[in-house]
mmCIF file of C-alpha atoms in Angstrom:
data_model
loop_
_atom_site.group_PDB
_atom_site.id
_atom_site.type_symbol
_atom_site.label_atom_id
_atom_site.label_comp_id
_atom_site.label_asym_id
_atom_site.label_seq_id
_atom_site.Cartn_x
_atom_site.Cartn_y
_atom_site.Cartn_z
ATOM 1 C CA MET A 10 0.145 0.006 0.024
ATOM 2 C CA VAL A 11 1.217 3.402 -1.016
ATOM 3 C CA ASP A 12 2.147 5.885 1.653
ATOM 4 C CA ASP A 13 -0.559 8.929 2.156
ATOM 5 C CA ASN A 14 2.386 11.451 1.866
ATOM 6 C CA PHE A 15 3.176 10.430 -1.686
ATOM 7 C CA ARG A 16 1.865 12.929 -4.330
ATOM 8 C CA LEU A 17 -1.385 12.584 -6.258
ATOM 9 C CA GLU A 18 0.421 11.580 -9.509
ATOM 10 C CA THR A 19 2.279 8.678 -7.558
ATOM 11 C CA ARG A 20 -1.141 7.591 -5.846
ATOM 12 C CA MET A 21 -2.673 7.392 -9.257
ATOM 13 C CA ILE A 22 -0.658 4.399 -9.873
ATOM 14 C CA HIS A 23 -0.033 2.708 -6.768
ATOM 15 C CA SER A 24 -3.040 3.371 -4.382
ATOM 16 C CA GLY A 25 -5.773 0.915 -3.292
ATOM 17 C CA TYR A 26 -3.748 -1.984 -4.119
ATOM 18 C CA SER A 27 -0.759 -4.333 -2.607
ATOM 19 C CA PRO A 28 1.113 -6.965 -4.886
ATOM 20 C CA ARG A 29 1.751 -8.660 -1.648
ATOM 21 C CA ASP A 30 -1.799 -9.365 -1.308
ATOM 22 C CA TYR A 31 -2.160 -11.197 -4.507
ATOM 23 C CA LYS A 32 0.912 -13.563 -5.207
ATOM 24 C CA GLY A 33 3.235 -10.544 -6.125
ATOM 25 C CA SER A 34 1.274 -9.451 -9.245
ATOM 26 C CA LEU A 35 2.347 -6.110 -10.308
ATOM 27 C CA VAL A 36 -0.960 -5.245 -12.125
ATOM 28 C CA PRO A 37 -4.413 -5.879 -10.019
ATOM 29 C CA PRO A 38 -5.727 -9.420 -11.166
ATOM 30 C CA LEU A 39 -8.905 -9.646 -12.927
ATOM 31 C CA PHE A 40 -11.356 -11.567 -10.818
ATOM 32 C CA GLN A 41 -13.946 -12.377 -13.625
ATOM 33 C CA THR A 42 -16.258 -14.262 -11.440
ATOM 34 C CA SER A 43 -20.115 -13.806 -10.577
ATOM 35 C CA THR A 44 -19.880 -15.567 -7.382
ATOM 36 C CA PHE A 45 -17.508 -16.740 -4.502
ATOM 37 C CA VAL A 46 -17.398 -19.993 -2.761
ATOM 38 C CA PHE A 47 -17.861 -20.177 0.992
ATOM 39 C CA ASP A 48 -15.635 -22.769 2.989
ATOM 40 C CA THR A 49 -18.676 -23.744 5.048
ATOM 41 C CA ALA A 50 -22.491 -23.145 4.935
ATOM 42 C CA GLU A 51 -22.021 -21.230 8.359
ATOM 43 C CA GLN A 52 -19.607 -19.003 6.808
ATOM 44 C CA GLY A 53 -22.045 -18.155 4.135
ATOM 45 C CA GLY A 54 -24.748 -17.258 6.723
ATOM 46 C CA SER A 55 -22.140 -15.066 8.573
ATOM 47 C CA ARG A 56 -21.089 -13.235 5.624
ATOM 48 C CA PHE A 57 -24.785 -12.542 4.498
ATOM 49 C CA ALA A 58 -25.385 -11.685 8.050
ATOM 50 C CA GLY A 59 -22.416 -9.015 7.944
ATOM 51 C CA GLU A 60 -20.830 -10.747 10.751
ATOM 52 C CA GLU A 61 -17.762 -11.849 8.635
ATOM 53 C CA ASP A 62 -15.950 -9.831 5.892
ATOM 54 C CA GLY A 63 -15.483 -11.594 2.573
ATOM 55 C CA TYR A 64 -16.966 -11.588 -0.813
ATOM 56 C CA ILE A 65 -20.408 -13.135 -1.518
ATOM 57 C CA TYR A 66 -21.245 -12.240 -4.903
ATOM 58 C CA THR A 67 -19.817 -9.785 -7.467
ATOM 59 C CA ARG A 68 -22.983 -7.449 -7.481
ATOM 60 C CA LEU A 69 -22.386 -7.120 -3.667
ATOM 61 C CA GLY A 70 -18.428 -6.787 -4.169
ATOM 62 C CA ASN A 71 -15.491 -7.876 -6.064
ATOM 63 C CA PRO A 72 -11.768 -7.712 -5.491
ATOM 64 C CA THR A 73 -10.928 -5.859 -8.745
ATOM 65 C CA VAL A 74 -13.873 -3.604 -8.447
ATOM 66 C CA GLN A 75 -12.903 -2.807 -4.941
ATOM 67 C CA ALA A 76 -9.126 -2.080 -6.049
ATOM 68 C CA PHE A 77 -10.633 0.737 -8.341
ATOM 69 C CA GLU A 78 -12.976 2.193 -5.651
ATOM 70 C CA LYS A 79 -9.996 2.167 -3.043
ATOM 71 C CA ARG A 80 -7.913 4.102 -5.687
ATOM 72 C CA ILE A 81 -10.769 6.710 -6.576
ATOM 73 C CA ALA A 82 -11.545 7.226 -2.681
ATOM 74 C CA GLU A 83 -7.803 7.979 -2.228
ATOM 75 C CA LEU A 84 -7.398 10.283 -5.021
ATOM 76 C CA GLU A 85 -10.902 12.144 -4.011
ATOM 77 C CA GLY A 86 -9.778 12.480 -0.246
ATOM 78 C CA ALA A 87 -12.941 10.360 0.563
ATOM 79 C CA GLU A 88 -13.322 7.581 3.126
ATOM 80 C CA SER A 89 -15.034 5.347 0.501
ATOM 81 C CA ALA A 90 -16.001 5.061 -2.975
ATOM 82 C CA LEU A 91 -18.564 2.996 -5.130
ATOM 83 C CA ALA A 92 -18.313 2.036 -8.769
ATOM 84 C CA PHE A 93 -21.329 1.813 -10.847
ATOM 85 C CA SER A 94 -22.035 0.508 -14.486
ATOM 86 C CA SER A 95 -22.353 3.867 -15.807
ATOM 87 C CA GLY A 96 -22.254 7.567 -14.763
ATOM 88 C CA MET A 97 -26.071 8.025 -14.739
ATOM 89 C CA ALA A 98 -26.233 4.692 -12.545
ATOM 90 C CA ALA A 99 -24.021 6.819 -9.892
ATOM 91 C CA VAL A 100 -26.179 9.870 -10.194
ATOM 92 C CA SER A 101 -29.476 7.635 -9.842
ATOM 93 C CA ALA A 102 -28.218 5.856 -6.895
ATOM 94 C CA ILE A 103 -26.861 9.053 -5.121
ATOM 95 C CA LEU A 104 -30.101 11.059 -5.712
ATOM 96 C CA PHE A 105 -32.370 8.195 -4.875
ATOM 97 C CA SER A 106 -30.377 7.888 -1.582
ATOM 98 C CA LEU A 107 -30.750 11.668 -0.511
ATOM 99 C CA VAL A 108 -34.342 12.133 -1.589
ATOM 100 C CA LYS A 109 -37.967 10.914 -0.812
ATOM 101 C CA THR A 110 -41.453 11.504 -2.046
ATOM 102 C CA GLY A 111 -42.241 15.340 -1.370
ATOM 103 C CA GLY A 112 -38.602 16.296 -1.561
ATOM 104 C CA HIS A 113 -36.805 18.721 -3.601
ATOM 105 C CA VAL A 114 -33.311 18.943 -5.573
ATOM 106 C CA LEU A 115 -31.609 22.338 -5.955
ATOM 107 C CA CYS A 116 -29.498 22.069 -9.028
ATOM 108 C CA SER A 117 -26.945 24.310 -10.783
ATOM 109 C CA GLN A 118 -28.181 26.230 -13.709
ATOM 110 C CA GLY A 119 -27.514 23.591 -16.117
ATOM 111 C CA VAL A 120 -26.833 19.917 -15.994
ATOM 112 C CA TYR A 121 -26.098 16.985 -18.443
ATOM 113 C CA GLY A 122 -29.315 16.158 -20.560
ATOM 114 C CA CYS A 123 -29.440 12.660 -18.973
ATOM 115 C CA THR A 124 -29.389 14.029 -15.577
ATOM 116 C CA TYR A 125 -32.149 16.465 -16.540
ATOM 117 C CA GLY A 126 -34.196 13.488 -17.813
ATOM 118 C CA LEU A 127 -33.687 11.716 -14.554
ATOM 119 C CA LEU A 128 -34.916 14.736 -12.601
ATOM 120 C CA LYS A 129 -37.928 14.976 -14.659
ATOM 121 C CA LEU A 130 -38.585 11.246 -14.170
ATOM 122 C CA MET A 131 -38.269 11.792 -10.328
ATOM 123 C CA GLU A 132 -40.868 14.693 -10.567
ATOM 124 C CA GLU A 133 -43.376 13.010 -12.583
ATOM 125 C CA SER A 134 -43.269 9.471 -11.077
ATOM 126 C CA PHE A 135 -42.162 10.067 -7.434
ATOM 127 C CA GLU A 136 -43.314 13.666 -6.777
ATOM 128 C CA ILE A 137 -39.675 14.801 -6.026
ATOM 129 C CA GLY A 138 -39.245 18.276 -7.255
ATOM 130 C CA HIS A 139 -36.219 20.120 -8.490
ATOM 131 C CA SER A 140 -35.313 23.677 -9.642
ATOM 132 C CA PHE A 141 -32.276 25.416 -11.000
ATOM 133 C CA SER A 142 -30.425 28.323 -9.907
ATOM 134 C CA PRO A 143 -27.007 30.145 -11.199
ATOM 135 C CA MET A 144 -25.657 29.837 -7.577
ATOM 136 C CA GLU A 145 -23.523 33.064 -8.186
ATOM 137 C CA SER A 146 -23.785 34.078 -4.447
ATOM 138 C CA ALA A 147 -24.633 32.738 -0.999
ATOM 139 C CA ARG A 148 -27.605 34.938 -0.983
ATOM 140 C CA GLU A 149 -28.735 33.444 -4.112
ATOM 141 C CA VAL A 150 -28.115 30.053 -2.807
ATOM 142 C CA THR A 151 -30.019 30.607 0.393
ATOM 143 C CA GLU A 152 -33.161 31.991 -1.312
ATOM 144 C CA ALA A 153 -33.376 29.092 -3.722
ATOM 145 C CA ILE A 154 -33.285 26.426 -0.917
ATOM 146 C CA ARG A 155 -36.807 25.250 -0.022
ATOM 147 C CA PRO A 156 -38.188 23.914 3.167
ATOM 148 C CA ASN A 157 -38.001 20.384 1.572
ATOM 149 C CA THR A 158 -34.743 20.745 -0.262
ATOM 150 C CA THR A 159 -32.616 17.627 0.752
ATOM 151 C CA CYS A 160 -29.983 17.948 -1.915
ATOM 152 C CA ILE A 161 -28.008 20.214 -3.875
ATOM 153 C CA PHE A 162 -26.538 18.927 -7.097
ATOM 154 C CA ILE A 163 -23.961 20.892 -8.938
ATOM 155 C CA GLU A 164 -22.007 20.529 -12.247
ATOM 156 C CA THR A 165 -18.698 22.513 -12.409
ATOM 157 C CA PRO A 166 -17.977 23.329 -15.165
ATOM 158 C CA ILE A 167 -21.639 22.934 -16.298
ATOM 159 C CA ASN A 168 -21.898 20.982 -19.445
ATOM 160 C CA PRO A 169 -21.822 22.463 -22.112
ATOM 161 C CA THR A 170 -21.625 26.118 -21.090
ATOM 162 C CA MET A 171 -18.526 25.936 -18.844
ATOM 163 C CA LYS A 172 -20.127 28.163 -16.238
ATOM 164 C CA LEU A 173 -18.362 27.472 -12.869
ATOM 165 C CA VAL A 174 -19.905 27.291 -9.311
ATOM 166 C CA ASP A 175 -17.949 28.153 -6.217
ATOM 167 C CA LEU A 176 -18.162 24.982 -4.410
ATOM 168 C CA GLN A 177 -16.696 26.211 -1.223
ATOM 169 C CA MET A 178 -19.442 28.895 -0.958
ATOM 170 C CA VAL A 179 -22.227 26.530 -1.714
ATOM 171 C CA ALA A 180 -21.067 24.054 0.765
ATOM 172 C CA GLU A 181 -20.979 26.460 3.649
ATOM 173 C CA VAL A 182 -24.515 27.534 2.828
ATOM 174 C CA ALA A 183 -25.667 23.951 2.525
ATOM 175 C CA LYS A 184 -23.748 22.899 5.773
ATOM 176 C CA GLU A 185 -25.494 25.649 7.836
ATOM 177 C CA ARG A 186 -29.047 23.799 7.019
ATOM 178 C CA GLY A 187 -27.716 20.311 6.971
ATOM 179 C CA ILE A 188 -28.249 19.716 3.160
ATOM 180 C CA PRO A 189 -25.720 17.527 1.604
ATOM 181 C CA VAL A 190 -23.915 18.781 -1.598
ATOM 182 C CA VAL A 191 -23.370 16.269 -4.435
ATOM 183 C CA VAL A 192 -21.008 17.450 -7.400
ATOM 184 C CA ASP A 193 -20.647 15.898 -10.680
ATOM 185 C CA ASN A 194 -16.766 16.280 -11.008
ATOM 186 C CA THR A 195 -16.709 14.420 -14.597
ATOM 187 C CA PHE A 196 -15.205 17.483 -16.455
ATOM 188 C CA CYS A 197 -12.299 17.963 -14.110
ATOM 189 C CA SER A 198 -11.335 14.387 -12.877
ATOM 190 C CA PRO A 199 -9.849 14.142 -9.409
ATOM 191 C CA TYR A 200 -6.670 15.325 -10.776
ATOM 192 C CA LEU A 201 -8.024 18.853 -11.511
ATOM 193 C CA GLN A 202 -10.546 19.418 -8.661
ATOM 194 C CA ASN A 203 -11.473 17.802 -5.264
ATOM 195 C CA PRO A 204 -14.896 18.817 -4.230
ATOM 196 C CA LEU A 205 -14.683 17.130 -0.981
ATOM 197 C CA GLU A 206 -11.691 19.099 0.127
ATOM 198 C CA LEU A 207 -13.745 22.171 -0.516
ATOM 199 C CA GLY A 208 -16.666 21.012 1.898
ATOM 200 C CA CYS A 209 -18.957 18.983 -0.342
ATOM 201 C CA ASP A 210 -20.361 15.727 0.423
ATOM 202 C CA VAL A 211 -20.121 13.429 -2.591
ATOM 203 C CA SER A 212 -18.044 13.883 -5.679
ATOM 204 C CA LEU A 213 -19.159 11.580 -8.693
ATOM 205 C CA HIS A 214 -17.718 10.845 -11.935
ATOM 206 C CA SER A 215 -18.764 9.393 -15.315
ATOM 207 C CA ALA A 216 -15.668 7.228 -15.341
ATOM 208 C CA THR A 217 -16.204 6.600 -19.093
ATOM 209 C CA LYS A 218 -14.565 10.042 -19.608
ATOM 210 C CA TYR A 219 -11.099 11.309 -18.280
ATOM 211 C CA ILE A 220 -10.441 8.422 -15.521
ATOM 212 C CA CYS A 221 -10.789 5.809 -18.424
ATOM 213 C CA GLY A 222 -9.471 8.079 -21.211
ATOM 214 C CA HIS A 223 -9.449 5.370 -23.945
ATOM 215 C CA GLY A 224 -13.140 5.408 -25.065
ATOM 216 C CA ASP A 225 -13.681 1.809 -24.273
ATOM 217 C CA VAL A 226 -15.545 1.559 -20.928
ATOM 218 C CA ILE A 227 -18.840 2.689 -19.682
ATOM 219 C CA ALA A 228 -18.640 3.344 -16.017
ATOM 220 C CA GLY A 229 -19.526 5.573 -12.991
ATOM 221 C CA VAL A 230 -18.073 6.287 -9.520
ATOM 222 C CA ALA A 231 -18.989 8.137 -6.547
ATOM 223 C CA ALA A 232 -16.982 9.005 -3.368
ATOM 224 C CA GLY A 233 -17.770 10.321 0.132
ATOM 225 C CA LYS A 234 -18.195 9.499 3.623
ATOM 226 C CA ALA A 235 -17.981 5.686 4.526
ATOM 227 C CA ASP A 236 -21.354 5.605 6.589
ATOM 228 C CA PHE A 237 -23.179 7.313 3.464
ATOM 229 C CA MET A 238 -21.464 5.187 0.892
ATOM 230 C CA LYS A 239 -22.334 2.048 2.926
ATOM 231 C CA LYS A 240 -25.986 2.960 3.025
ATOM 232 C CA VAL A 241 -25.805 3.553 -0.816
ATOM 233 C CA ALA A 242 -24.214 0.237 -1.362
ATOM 234 C CA MET A 243 -26.734 -1.544 0.811
ATOM 235 C CA SER A 244 -29.758 -0.093 -0.832
ATOM 236 C CA ALA A 245 -29.837 1.789 -4.122
ATOM 237 C CA GLN A 246 -26.659 0.232 -5.570
ATOM 238 C CA LYS A 247 -27.448 -3.513 -4.469
ATOM 239 C CA ASP A 248 -31.126 -3.370 -5.068
ATOM 240 C CA MET A 249 -31.123 -1.235 -8.434
ATOM 241 C CA GLY A 250 -28.054 -3.316 -9.535
ATOM 242 C CA GLY A 251 -26.210 -0.693 -11.490
ATOM 243 C CA VAL A 252 -22.783 -2.303 -10.596
ATOM 244 C CA LEU A 253 -19.465 -2.100 -12.434
ATOM 245 C CA SER A 254 -18.215 -5.079 -14.063
ATOM 246 C CA PRO A 255 -14.701 -6.740 -13.008
ATOM 247 C CA PHE A 256 -13.344 -6.457 -16.515
ATOM 248 C CA ASP A 257 -14.481 -2.732 -16.710
ATOM 249 C CA ALA A 258 -12.937 -2.096 -13.180
ATOM 250 C CA TRP A 259 -9.773 -3.647 -14.399
ATOM 251 C CA LEU A 260 -9.579 -1.445 -17.545
ATOM 252 C CA LEU A 261 -10.179 1.691 -15.288
ATOM 253 C CA LEU A 262 -7.408 0.799 -13.142
ATOM 254 C CA ARG A 263 -5.034 0.651 -16.195
ATOM 255 C CA GLY A 264 -6.470 3.895 -17.498
ATOM 256 C CA ILE A 265 -6.211 5.769 -14.258
ATOM 257 C CA LYS A 266 -2.383 5.272 -14.110
ATOM 258 C CA THR A 267 -1.976 7.743 -16.913
ATOM 259 C CA LEU A 268 -4.621 10.205 -15.762
ATOM 260 C CA ALA A 269 -2.078 12.663 -14.643
ATOM 261 C CA VAL A 270 -0.083 13.002 -17.970
ATOM 262 C CA ARG A 271 -3.140 12.797 -20.103
ATOM 263 C CA MET A 272 -4.674 15.534 -18.518
ATOM 264 C CA ASP A 273 -1.729 17.765 -18.640
ATOM 265 C CA ARG A 274 -1.731 17.118 -22.345
ATOM 266 C CA HIS A 275 -5.462 17.569 -22.532
ATOM 267 C CA CYS A 276 -5.127 20.967 -20.842
ATOM 268 C CA GLU A 277 -1.963 22.261 -22.597
ATOM 269 C CA ASN A 278 -3.637 21.506 -26.169
ATOM 270 C CA THR A 279 -6.917 23.127 -24.925
ATOM 271 C CA GLU A 280 -5.384 26.339 -23.770
ATOM 272 C CA LYS A 281 -3.745 26.600 -27.316
ATOM 273 C CA ILE A 282 -6.982 25.874 -29.147
ATOM 274 C CA PHE A 283 -8.832 28.368 -27.083
ATOM 275 C CA ARG A 284 -6.407 31.114 -27.914
ATOM 276 C CA TYR A 285 -6.867 30.322 -31.499
ATOM 277 C CA LEU A 286 -10.555 30.136 -31.572
ATOM 278 C CA LYS A 287 -10.814 33.301 -29.475
ATOM 279 C CA GLU A 288 -9.310 35.469 -32.019
ATOM 280 C CA HIS A 289 -11.456 33.724 -34.839
ATOM 281 C CA THR A 290 -13.920 35.963 -36.866
ATOM 282 C CA LYS A 291 -16.302 33.115 -37.169
ATOM 283 C CA VAL A 292 -16.400 32.499 -33.277
ATOM 284 C CA LYS A 293 -19.187 34.482 -31.906
ATOM 285 C CA ALA A 294 -18.653 33.550 -28.423
ATOM 286 C CA ILE A 295 -16.399 31.221 -26.367
ATOM 287 C CA TYR A 296 -16.626 29.691 -23.165
ATOM 288 C CA TYR A 297 -13.605 28.125 -21.141
ATOM 289 C CA PRO A 298 -12.908 28.195 -17.623
ATOM 290 C CA GLY A 299 -9.428 29.401 -18.306
ATOM 291 C CA ASP A 300 -10.547 32.588 -19.902
ATOM 292 C CA SER A 301 -9.165 35.563 -17.732
ATOM 293 C CA GLU A 302 -11.699 37.760 -19.306
ATOM 294 C CA LYS A 303 -14.660 35.985 -17.560
ATOM 295 C CA LYS A 304 -16.012 36.549 -14.135
ATOM 296 C CA ASP A 305 -15.874 32.864 -13.617
ATOM 297 C CA TYR A 306 -12.062 32.984 -13.947
ATOM 298 C CA SER A 307 -11.579 33.647 -10.242
ATOM 299 C CA ILE A 308 -13.392 30.636 -9.375
ATOM 300 C CA ALA A 309 -11.386 28.525 -11.539
ATOM 301 C CA LYS A 310 -8.240 29.676 -10.169
ATOM 302 C CA LYS A 311 -9.593 29.010 -6.720
ATOM 303 C CA GLN A 312 -10.738 25.419 -7.075
ATOM 304 C CA MET A 313 -9.437 23.968 -10.364
ATOM 305 C CA LYS A 314 -5.744 22.827 -10.756
ATOM 306 C CA GLN A 315 -5.944 23.595 -14.485
ATOM 307 C CA PRO A 316 -8.943 24.808 -16.722
ATOM 308 C CA GLY A 317 -9.505 21.481 -18.266
ATOM 309 C CA GLY A 318 -9.800 20.058 -21.701
ATOM 310 C CA LEU A 319 -13.178 21.287 -22.997
ATOM 311 C CA ILE A 320 -14.119 24.227 -24.907
ATOM 312 C CA SER A 321 -17.824 25.389 -26.072
ATOM 313 C CA PHE A 322 -18.188 28.090 -28.712
ATOM 314 C CA ALA A 323 -20.921 29.888 -30.543
ATOM 315 C CA ILE A 324 -20.346 29.878 -34.130
ATOM 316 C CA GLU A 325 -21.527 32.958 -36.344
ATOM 317 C CA GLY A 326 -24.530 31.760 -37.991
ATOM 318 C CA THR A 327 -27.429 29.486 -37.290
ATOM 319 C CA LYS A 328 -27.939 25.732 -36.167
ATOM 320 C CA GLU A 329 -27.516 24.836 -39.977
ATOM 321 C CA THR A 330 -24.034 26.845 -39.959
ATOM 322 C CA ALA A 331 -22.864 24.717 -36.921
ATOM 323 C CA LEU A 332 -24.042 21.549 -38.199
ATOM 324 C CA LYS A 333 -22.321 22.304 -41.724
ATOM 325 C CA PHE A 334 -19.004 23.204 -39.684
ATOM 326 C CA MET A 335 -19.080 19.732 -37.707
ATOM 327 C CA ASN A 336 -19.765 17.855 -41.117
ATOM 328 C CA GLU A 337 -16.689 19.506 -42.729
ATOM 329 C CA LEU A 338 -14.206 18.271 -39.985
ATOM 330 C CA ARG A 339 -11.824 15.506 -41.056
ATOM 331 C CA LEU A 340 -9.517 14.666 -38.131
ATOM 332 C CA ILE A 341 -12.113 15.674 -35.311
ATOM 333 C CA LYS A 342 -14.656 13.174 -34.710
ATOM 334 C CA ILE A 343 -18.359 13.918 -34.146
ATOM 335 C CA ALA A 344 -19.296 12.029 -30.912
ATOM 336 C CA VAL A 345 -20.877 12.929 -27.712
ATOM 337 C CA SER A 346 -18.414 11.733 -25.187
ATOM 338 C CA LEU A 347 -15.335 13.480 -23.908
ATOM 339 C CA GLY A 348 -12.002 12.802 -22.230
ATOM 340 C CA ASP A 349 -10.770 10.349 -25.083
ATOM 341 C CA ALA A 350 -7.333 10.439 -26.790
ATOM 342 C CA GLU A 351 -9.361 11.598 -29.919
ATOM 343 C CA THR A 352 -10.491 15.303 -30.281
ATOM 344 C CA LEU A 353 -14.420 15.016 -30.266
ATOM 345 C CA VAL A 354 -17.088 17.520 -31.138
ATOM 346 C CA GLN A 355 -20.714 17.644 -30.623
ATOM 347 C CA HIS A 356 -23.749 19.821 -31.068
ATOM 348 C CA PRO A 357 -25.489 20.057 -27.443
ATOM 349 C CA ALA A 358 -28.958 21.329 -28.687
ATOM 350 C CA THR A 359 -29.525 18.295 -31.049
ATOM 351 C CA MET A 360 -27.365 15.716 -28.984
ATOM 352 C CA THR A 361 -26.812 15.456 -25.428
ATOM 353 C CA HIS A 362 -29.314 18.203 -24.483
ATOM 354 C CA SER A 363 -31.943 17.393 -26.757
ATOM 355 C CA GLY A 364 -34.151 15.963 -24.225
ATOM 356 C CA VAL A 365 -33.934 19.533 -22.432
ATOM 357 C CA SER A 366 -37.019 21.496 -23.086
ATOM 358 C CA PRO A 367 -36.224 24.380 -25.557
ATOM 359 C CA GLU A 368 -37.071 27.048 -22.553
ATOM 360 C CA ASP A 369 -34.619 25.323 -20.171
ATOM 361 C CA ARG A 370 -32.125 25.091 -22.791
ATOM 362 C CA GLU A 371 -32.564 28.937 -23.134
ATOM 363 C CA LYS A 372 -32.188 29.420 -19.526
ATOM 364 C CA MET A 373 -29.060 27.217 -19.361
ATOM 365 C CA GLY A 374 -27.414 29.355 -22.192
ATOM 366 C CA ILE A 375 -27.445 26.352 -24.835
ATOM 367 C CA SER A 376 -28.069 28.020 -28.083
ATOM 368 C CA ASP A 377 -28.570 26.294 -31.420
ATOM 369 C CA ALA A 378 -25.245 27.893 -32.570
ATOM 370 C CA LEU A 379 -23.294 26.225 -29.570
ATOM 371 C CA ILE A 380 -20.630 23.579 -30.480
ATOM 372 C CA ARG A 381 -18.746 21.534 -27.669
ATOM 373 C CA LEU A 382 -15.253 20.643 -28.216
ATOM 374 C CA SER A 383 -13.462 17.926 -26.088
ATOM 375 C CA ILE A 384 -9.726 18.474 -26.983
ATOM 376 C CA GLY A 385 -7.682 15.259 -27.366
ATOM 377 C CA LEU A 386 -4.078 14.218 -27.254
ATOM 378 C CA GLU A 387 -3.229 14.874 -30.958
ATOM 379 C CA ALA A 388 -0.694 17.359 -32.075
ATOM 380 C CA TRP A 389 -2.548 20.842 -31.215
ATOM 381 C CA GLU A 390 -1.545 22.083 -34.681
ATOM 382 C CA ASP A 391 -3.314 19.233 -36.448
ATOM 383 C CA ILE A 392 -6.611 19.990 -34.257
ATOM 384 C CA ARG A 393 -6.182 23.519 -35.289
ATOM 385 C CA ASP A 394 -5.772 23.088 -38.844
ATOM 386 C CA ASP A 395 -8.781 20.892 -39.007
ATOM 387 C CA LEU A 396 -10.956 23.584 -37.239
ATOM 388 C CA GLU A 397 -9.678 26.293 -39.497
ATOM 389 C CA GLN A 398 -10.449 24.373 -42.771
ATOM 390 C CA ALA A 399 -14.032 23.554 -41.476
ATOM 391 C CA LEU A 400 -14.633 27.198 -40.081
ATOM 392 C CA GLU A 401 -13.587 28.439 -43.573
ATOM 393 C CA LYS A 402 -16.108 26.118 -45.317
ATOM 394 C CA ALA A 403 -18.992 26.697 -42.980
#
């Protein structure tokens, strides 16, 4: 086991696993099994009763999955973490563990389209309300909290507008009222931002994105205090069943070893592409946490190690202009994910946020001309050149 004093980059490679426990294997073994054998019938009963530690069934725990969970907990500064079969499985399990019928979720002014869909489902099927707030000041957050608010859910940077929320400020307001704060930390990864260190209660990710980094896994993960995560494990995760497979956990353990070097390259490339697009005559507006001219910049400096690997921009023209631009790209791929080695582009209004009502899209700042770029690991000049030729043709 790695020493807690080691730096984050070192812990990404070593934490949560000891070769001594697995016959000296340098790489965590893949326990590709659905169930585990008990030595005796009595042992099986003791494990089900919680009287004895040990594995029972992979939906309830698996050594490979546990190694991944321990590593994420270490990187997030959490007591415990749970892995899920997708980012939305993580969001669903956490929210259903925090709210009940008649409750209310206060959200940042903008969330991922499927999170929005889940909130609508909770409202229509379970009478759990939700509302959105820009959360630009403590007063604004305080006024948005209702008597039945049982959870505050934040994305920062917000998908896809890149708006930022001051996590420490929101956490301080929430703590006074005993309301847990959940942060979707997908856009940053544990390398760039640690919400728990800023006073928040749960940090979750679509591990499909930067944590994996190779576009070959669908996964989610959430980290927080041990007692709460145990509650989630024994209820929403176990009974809803959105658990991570051992093989996907094994791939994630492989991917996370290079998270630091990948994120540094993502961020380096993104800053260069931002500076190029910011001066382009066909770019009407640009959204990036590292833009020193935006009011959110001070928040980025306060809570993010680097500005990240995503840019959104509004192209001069209409929705048709945006779609033509995307169709003219040759190197950059049209796809809705992010955090891969490849640079990806998507059109939020017709893709990731198409399920959001036009009225709410407008409130969130998602126009028909808005385009989101996830900058990859290619030579930045090649990314720039592809953008240039497509912008010229749009």
